[in-house]
Tab-separated table of C-alpha atoms in Angstrom:
chain	number	residue	atom	x	y	z
A	737	MET	CA	24.719	-47.002	87.716
A	738	LEU	CA	27.393	-46.498	91.002
A	739	TYR	CA	31.245	-46.017	90.332
A	740	ALA	CA	33.808	-46.086	93.163
A	741	VAL	CA	36.906	-44.321	91.685
A	742	ILE	CA	39.984	-44.362	94.414
A	743	ASP	CA	42.844	-41.991	93.769
A	744	ILE	CA	46.417	-42.839	95.593
A	745	GLY	CA	48.207	-39.132	95.035
A	746	SER	CA	51.206	-37.979	96.587
A	747	THR	CA	49.580	-35.950	99.586
A	748	THR	CA	46.223	-37.364	100.017
A	749	ILE	CA	44.197	-40.306	99.400
A	750	ARG	CA	40.556	-40.304	97.741
A	751	MET	CA	37.679	-41.925	97.025
A	752	ALA	CA	34.533	-40.242	94.955
A	753	ILE	CA	31.390	-42.241	94.546
A	754	TYR	CA	29.671	-41.382	91.167
A	755	GLU	CA	25.924	-41.973	90.188
A	756	ILE	CA	26.068	-42.229	86.049
A	757	LEU	CA	23.010	-41.109	84.470
A	758	ASP	CA	22.495	-40.329	81.100
A	759	ASN	CA	25.906	-39.987	80.200
A	760	LYS	CA	26.362	-37.532	83.066
A	761	LEU	CA	28.740	-37.978	86.248
A	762	ASN	CA	27.006	-36.832	89.749
A	763	LEU	CA	29.574	-36.754	92.589
A	764	ILE	CA	27.613	-38.418	95.546
A	765	HIS	CA	29.931	-39.055	97.988
A	766	LYS	CA	33.832	-38.688	98.502
A	767	ARG	CA	36.166	-39.379	101.759
A	768	LYS	CA	39.850	-38.415	101.551
A	769	TYR	CA	42.703	-38.990	103.942
A	770	THR	CA	45.846	-36.757	103.841
A	771	VAL	CA	48.671	-39.022	104.201
A	772	GLY	CA	51.632	-37.387	102.031
A	773	LEU	CA	52.786	-40.825	100.391
A	774	ALA	CA	55.562	-38.417	98.496
A	775	SER	CA	57.368	-38.094	102.284
A	776	TYR	CA	57.595	-42.035	102.662
A	777	VAL	CA	59.930	-42.193	99.355
A	778	LYS	CA	63.531	-42.148	100.320
A	779	ASP	CA	66.538	-42.548	97.865
A	780	ASN	CA	64.003	-42.721	95.459
A	781	VAL	CA	62.204	-45.819	97.122
A	782	MET	CA	58.827	-46.052	98.848
A	783	GLU	CA	59.519	-47.152	102.311
A	784	GLN	CA	57.202	-50.189	103.902
A	785	ALA	CA	55.719	-47.627	106.102
A	786	GLY	CA	53.962	-46.003	103.178
A	787	ILE	CA	53.142	-49.298	101.667
A	788	ASP	CA	51.309	-50.295	104.810
A	789	LYS	CA	49.590	-46.862	105.093
A	790	ALA	CA	48.114	-47.193	102.068
A	791	CYS	CA	46.739	-50.635	102.235
A	792	GLU	CA	45.186	-49.654	105.785
A	793	ILE	CA	43.513	-46.886	103.716
A	794	LEU	CA	42.624	-48.552	100.583
A	795	ASN	CA	41.078	-51.868	103.288
A	796	SER	CA	38.876	-49.210	104.600
A	797	PHE	CA	37.341	-47.794	101.924
A	798	LYS	CA	36.611	-51.298	100.327
A	799	SER	CA	34.867	-52.160	103.669
A	800	PHE	CA	32.689	-49.187	102.989
A	801	LEU	CA	31.919	-50.007	99.580
A	802	THR	CA	30.981	-54.072	100.011
A	803	SER	CA	28.968	-52.281	102.775
A	804	PHE	CA	26.956	-50.530	100.587
A	805	SER	CA	26.971	-53.647	97.376
A	806	ILE	CA	29.051	-50.997	95.539
A	807	GLU	CA	31.156	-53.103	93.000
A	808	ASN	CA	32.277	-51.054	90.169
A	809	VAL	CA	35.731	-49.782	91.373
A	810	SER	CA	38.638	-48.488	89.797
A	811	ALA	CA	42.034	-47.463	91.755
A	812	PHE	CA	44.704	-45.905	90.283
A	813	THR	CA	48.302	-43.922	91.625
A	814	THR	CA	50.217	-41.313	90.216
A	815	ALA	CA	53.412	-39.769	90.660
A	816	ALA	CA	53.267	-41.297	94.722
A	817	LEU	CA	54.398	-44.648	93.285
A	818	ARG	CA	55.207	-44.265	89.890
A	819	ASN	CA	58.674	-42.325	90.528
A	820	ALA	CA	59.732	-44.515	93.068
A	821	GLN	CA	62.254	-47.309	91.848
A	822	ASN	CA	60.023	-49.898	93.660
A	823	SER	CA	56.742	-48.651	91.920
A	824	LYS	CA	56.050	-52.441	90.442
A	825	GLU	CA	56.747	-54.388	93.864
A	826	ALA	CA	54.819	-51.960	95.904
A	827	VAL	CA	52.022	-51.596	93.736
A	828	ALA	CA	51.976	-55.864	93.508
A	829	GLU	CA	51.910	-55.750	97.476
A	830	ILE	CA	49.123	-53.539	97.663
A	831	ILE	CA	46.937	-55.361	95.427
A	832	ALA	CA	47.869	-58.658	97.116
A	833	ARG	CA	47.129	-57.136	100.661
A	834	THR	CA	43.656	-55.414	99.366
A	835	GLY	CA	42.676	-57.286	96.384
A	836	ILE	CA	41.575	-53.512	94.457
A	837	ASP	CA	43.120	-53.847	91.421
A	838	LEU	CA	45.780	-50.822	91.364
A	839	HIS	CA	46.920	-49.212	88.097
A	840	ILE	CA	49.848	-46.942	87.943
A	841	ILE	CA	48.724	-43.939	85.536
A	842	SER	CA	51.702	-42.251	83.272
A	843	GLY	CA	52.188	-38.467	83.466
A	844	ASP	CA	50.607	-38.573	79.844
A	845	GLU	CA	47.948	-40.405	80.958
A	846	GLU	CA	47.523	-38.131	83.781
A	847	ALA	CA	47.323	-34.972	81.702
A	848	THR	CA	44.894	-36.541	79.156
A	849	TYR	CA	42.297	-37.507	81.829
A	850	ASP	CA	42.996	-33.663	83.457
A	851	PHE	CA	42.172	-32.062	79.914
A	852	ILE	CA	38.953	-34.439	79.457
A	853	ALA	CA	37.601	-33.387	82.524
A	854	ALA	CA	38.372	-29.655	82.565
A	855	THR	CA	37.413	-28.876	79.137
A	856	HIS	CA	33.730	-30.517	80.065
A	857	GLU	CA	33.980	-26.872	82.738
A	858	LEU	CA	35.759	-24.507	80.728
A	859	ASP	CA	34.154	-21.265	78.888
A	860	TYR	CA	36.809	-20.953	76.392
A	861	HIS	CA	38.935	-23.022	74.149
A	862	ASP	CA	42.515	-22.081	74.038
A	863	GLY	CA	44.859	-21.843	77.144
A	864	PHE	CA	46.650	-24.257	79.380
A	865	ILE	CA	45.678	-26.726	82.218
A	866	ILE	CA	47.836	-27.064	85.185
A	867	ASP	CA	47.814	-29.630	88.058
A	868	ILE	CA	49.859	-29.045	90.626
A	869	GLY	CA	50.526	-32.408	92.716
A	870	GLY	CA	52.503	-33.621	95.432
A	871	ALA	CA	55.354	-35.144	93.585
A	872	SER	CA	54.567	-34.113	89.958
A	873	THR	CA	52.883	-31.247	87.851
A	874	GLU	CA	51.227	-31.831	84.906
A	875	LEU	CA	51.081	-29.044	82.348
A	876	ILE	CA	48.676	-29.129	78.979
A	877	ARG	CA	48.526	-26.793	76.202
A	878	PHE	CA	45.092	-26.767	74.050
A	879	ALA	CA	43.800	-25.137	71.011
A	880	ASN	CA	40.190	-25.268	69.310
A	881	SER	CA	39.467	-27.672	72.666
A	882	LYS	CA	42.390	-30.308	71.552
A	883	ILE	CA	45.519	-31.027	73.234
A	884	ILE	CA	48.740	-29.490	71.450
A	885	GLN	CA	51.354	-30.394	73.937
A	886	LYS	CA	51.238	-31.751	77.271
A	887	THR	CA	54.240	-32.671	79.593
A	888	SER	CA	54.688	-33.958	83.484
A	889	LEU	CA	57.076	-32.136	85.248
A	890	PRO	CA	58.973	-33.809	88.062
A	891	ILE	CA	58.084	-30.561	90.955
A	892	GLY	CA	55.286	-30.809	93.422
A	893	SER	CA	54.112	-28.901	96.443
A	894	LEU	CA	55.046	-31.794	99.177
A	895	ALA	CA	57.829	-32.995	97.727
A	896	LEU	CA	59.150	-29.062	97.796
A	897	HIS	CA	58.302	-28.694	100.936
A	898	THR	CA	59.932	-32.051	102.175
A	899	LYS	CA	63.066	-31.108	100.364
A	900	TYR	CA	63.490	-27.516	101.448
A	901	ALA	CA	61.527	-26.356	104.259
A	902	THR	CA	62.235	-26.744	107.936
A	903	ASP	CA	58.822	-25.801	109.393
A	904	PHE	CA	55.260	-25.598	108.413
A	905	LEU	CA	55.613	-22.340	106.236
A	906	PRO	CA	58.940	-21.980	104.401
A	907	SER	CA	61.424	-18.845	104.924
A	908	GLU	CA	62.375	-16.696	102.260
A	909	GLU	CA	65.469	-18.422	101.515
A	910	GLU	CA	63.960	-21.556	101.643
A	911	ILE	CA	61.393	-20.007	98.803
A	912	ALA	CA	64.505	-18.774	96.985
A	913	GLN	CA	65.661	-22.426	96.788
A	914	MET	CA	62.336	-23.844	95.384
A	915	ILE	CA	62.201	-21.287	92.625
A	916	LYS	CA	65.837	-22.251	91.824
A	917	GLU	CA	64.586	-25.658	91.625
A	918	VAL	CA	61.265	-24.949	89.621
A	919	HIS	CA	63.308	-23.269	87.025
A	920	ALA	CA	65.913	-25.739	86.434
A	921	ILE	CA	62.689	-27.834	85.962
A	922	ILE	CA	60.478	-25.694	83.786
A	923	ASP	CA	63.620	-25.263	81.022
A	924	THR	CA	63.739	-28.910	80.253
A	925	ALA	CA	60.217	-28.135	78.950
A	926	PRO	CA	61.139	-25.649	76.069
A	927	GLU	CA	57.702	-25.852	74.453
A	928	PHE	CA	56.048	-23.559	76.658
A	929	LYS	CA	58.328	-20.712	76.440
A	930	ASP	CA	57.902	-17.877	74.175
A	931	ILE	CA	53.989	-17.642	74.577
A	932	SER	CA	52.999	-13.745	74.929
A	933	HIS	CA	49.890	-14.753	76.574
A	934	ALA	CA	47.922	-17.584	77.713
A	935	GLU	CA	44.874	-18.539	79.640
A	936	ILE	CA	45.661	-20.849	82.681
A	937	CYS	CA	42.446	-23.392	84.197
A	938	GLY	CA	43.697	-24.895	87.296
A	939	ILE	CA	42.303	-27.882	88.813
A	940	GLY	CA	43.479	-30.048	91.484
A	941	GLY	CA	44.095	-29.522	95.253
A	942	THR	CA	46.630	-27.117	95.123
A	943	CYS	CA	44.537	-24.806	92.839
A	944	LYS	CA	41.637	-25.095	94.539
A	945	GLY	CA	43.411	-24.264	97.656
A	946	ALA	CA	44.671	-21.298	96.275
A	947	ARG	CA	41.371	-20.177	95.438
A	948	ALA	CA	39.906	-20.424	98.513
A	949	LEU	CA	42.935	-18.665	100.194
A	950	TYR	CA	42.485	-15.586	97.601
A	951	ASN	CA	38.935	-15.465	98.204
A	952	GLU	CA	39.177	-15.003	102.106
A	953	MET	CA	41.954	-12.770	101.592
A	954	TYR	CA	40.863	-10.326	99.241
A	955	ALA	CA	37.085	-10.778	100.620
A	956	GLN	CA	36.155	-12.340	97.204
A	957	ASP	CA	32.698	-14.172	97.356
A	958	ASP	CA	32.985	-18.327	97.628
A	959	ILE	CA	31.733	-18.832	94.256
A	960	ASN	CA	34.577	-16.502	92.274
A	961	GLU	CA	36.834	-18.898	91.020
A	962	THR	CA	39.642	-16.686	89.490
A	963	ILE	CA	43.395	-15.958	90.844
A	964	PRO	CA	44.636	-12.814	89.479
A	965	ALA	CA	48.774	-13.695	89.031
A	966	ASP	CA	49.729	-10.301	90.159
A	967	LYS	CA	47.954	-11.237	93.751
A	968	ILE	CA	50.200	-14.878	93.735
A	969	PRO	CA	53.507	-13.235	94.942
A	970	GLU	CA	51.727	-11.024	97.315
A	971	MET	CA	50.072	-14.171	98.827
A	972	ILE	CA	53.128	-16.095	99.237
A	973	SER	CA	55.172	-12.867	100.590
A	974	HIS	CA	52.228	-13.020	103.404
A	975	PHE	CA	52.445	-16.471	104.926
A	976	THR	CA	56.495	-16.936	104.531
A	977	ARG	CA	57.866	-17.814	107.565
A	978	GLY	CA	59.606	-14.760	109.477
A	979	HIS	CA	56.608	-12.382	108.656
A	980	LYS	CA	54.363	-11.841	111.300
A	981	LEU	CA	50.974	-13.601	111.214
A	982	THR	CA	48.039	-11.829	112.731
A	983	ASP	CA	45.154	-13.782	114.390
A	984	LYS	CA	42.905	-13.016	111.475
A	985	ASP	CA	46.026	-14.600	109.177
A	986	ILE	CA	45.863	-17.659	111.523
A	987	THR	CA	42.447	-18.435	110.948
A	988	THR	CA	42.373	-17.675	107.497
A	989	LEU	CA	45.081	-20.367	106.734
A	990	LEU	CA	43.233	-23.080	108.980
A	991	LYS	CA	40.395	-22.277	107.488
A	992	THR	CA	40.992	-22.326	103.678
A	993	VAL	CA	43.627	-24.890	103.706
A	994	PRO	CA	43.690	-27.002	106.703
A	995	ASP	CA	44.808	-30.403	105.177
A	996	ARG	CA	47.580	-28.003	102.994
A	997	LEU	CA	49.351	-25.827	105.800
A	998	HIS	CA	52.482	-26.723	104.756
A	999	THR	CA	52.172	-27.554	100.867
A	1000	ILE	CA	50.098	-24.617	99.641
A	1001	ILE	CA	52.870	-21.972	99.790
A	1002	PRO	CA	55.195	-24.442	97.769
A	1003	GLY	CA	52.309	-25.212	95.305
A	1004	MET	CA	51.811	-21.333	95.013
A	1005	VAL	CA	55.638	-20.864	94.083
A	1006	ILE	CA	54.939	-23.305	91.339
A	1007	ALA	CA	51.953	-22.007	89.871
A	1008	ASN	CA	53.350	-18.459	90.200
A	1009	GLU	CA	56.447	-19.267	88.134
A	1010	ILE	CA	54.481	-21.118	85.550
A	1011	ALA	CA	51.977	-17.894	85.450
A	1012	LYS	CA	55.021	-15.662	84.783
A	1013	LEU	CA	56.485	-18.572	81.991
A	1014	ILE	CA	53.556	-18.075	79.648
A	1015	HIS	CA	52.474	-14.668	80.902
A	1016	ALA	CA	49.122	-15.336	82.265
A	1017	THR	CA	47.209	-12.714	83.843
A	1018	ALA	CA	44.856	-15.206	85.823
A	1019	ILE	CA	44.266	-18.584	87.143
A	1020	THR	CA	40.771	-19.652	86.904
A	1021	TYR	CA	40.174	-23.151	89.062
A	1022	LYS	CA	37.818	-25.922	87.989
A	1023	ASP	CA	36.620	-28.315	90.009
A	1024	ALA	CA	37.461	-31.332	87.898
A	1025	GLY	CA	40.019	-33.584	87.497
A	1026	MET	CA	41.667	-36.697	86.677
A	1027	ARG	CA	39.137	-39.087	88.187
A	1028	GLU	CA	36.251	-37.644	86.019
A	1029	GLY	CA	38.376	-37.654	83.297
A	1030	PHE	CA	38.894	-41.185	84.072
A	1031	LEU	CA	35.252	-41.804	84.529
A	1032	TYR	CA	34.406	-40.018	80.974
A	1033	THR	CA	37.441	-42.126	79.281
A	1034	HIS	CA	36.928	-45.621	80.321
A	1035	VAL	CA	33.014	-45.545	81.586
A	1036	ILE	CA	30.614	-43.035	79.735
A	1037	GLU	CA	32.528	-43.064	76.102
A	1038	GLY	CA	34.466	-46.368	76.335
């Protein structure tokens, strides 16, 4: 069976097509558009231009799927529309204009799907899963392969960049403002404090980009999945606006995070503060996330 999943996120709109055989997922095709829907939210309202852009891309996906007679399709949106005051109206308009049934995934559901997908790939059973999106960050604490605590924090890489940065790369002062906001929001999740040490599994685009950037900067093999926590501040500082970048530095950025040039540093600021909060020694990236968790829950096991 072929099954398509469309994910409308704060930074990207993605479509992934899976072949499902013997209760296993095999990714056979994927497409994405970097849109930055979170930047279309003004005064907590999704602007018409953002709705129009989402409809344009979803209709292109629909045309592609129709060409190949792929009928099994699920679509969902997360913080990109969930946090907007006009979320219901925006989703209703998108459904009417595209014919694609679109669901708003709650922060709790998002965290659960992330957990289900990531634990299929992990070789340890206790720790934290983090997914730093454009407008929100999902945190899951688990033990014995079961969720203990989960929370969705209203901080994201694109949202921080939009609010504080005045250029592609933030300045030291702008990073300090980002850190201040991250601290203020993390303080609303006291259940994640007073932890002596925890493993961190990072999923999603921010952690994927940070892993690629680390591997290139520190001459690691492409298959390396681990970012030492003490290297994250070095990476942030290295690409702070005002720090003179060499041709090699610019090449590294363009090569490893071409779609996240403006959001990778704000995303790493969030990752660094979380790592410090729970005294993590490293972040291990896993290429699994909400789309896979959604399919495991509703198609394979549902």
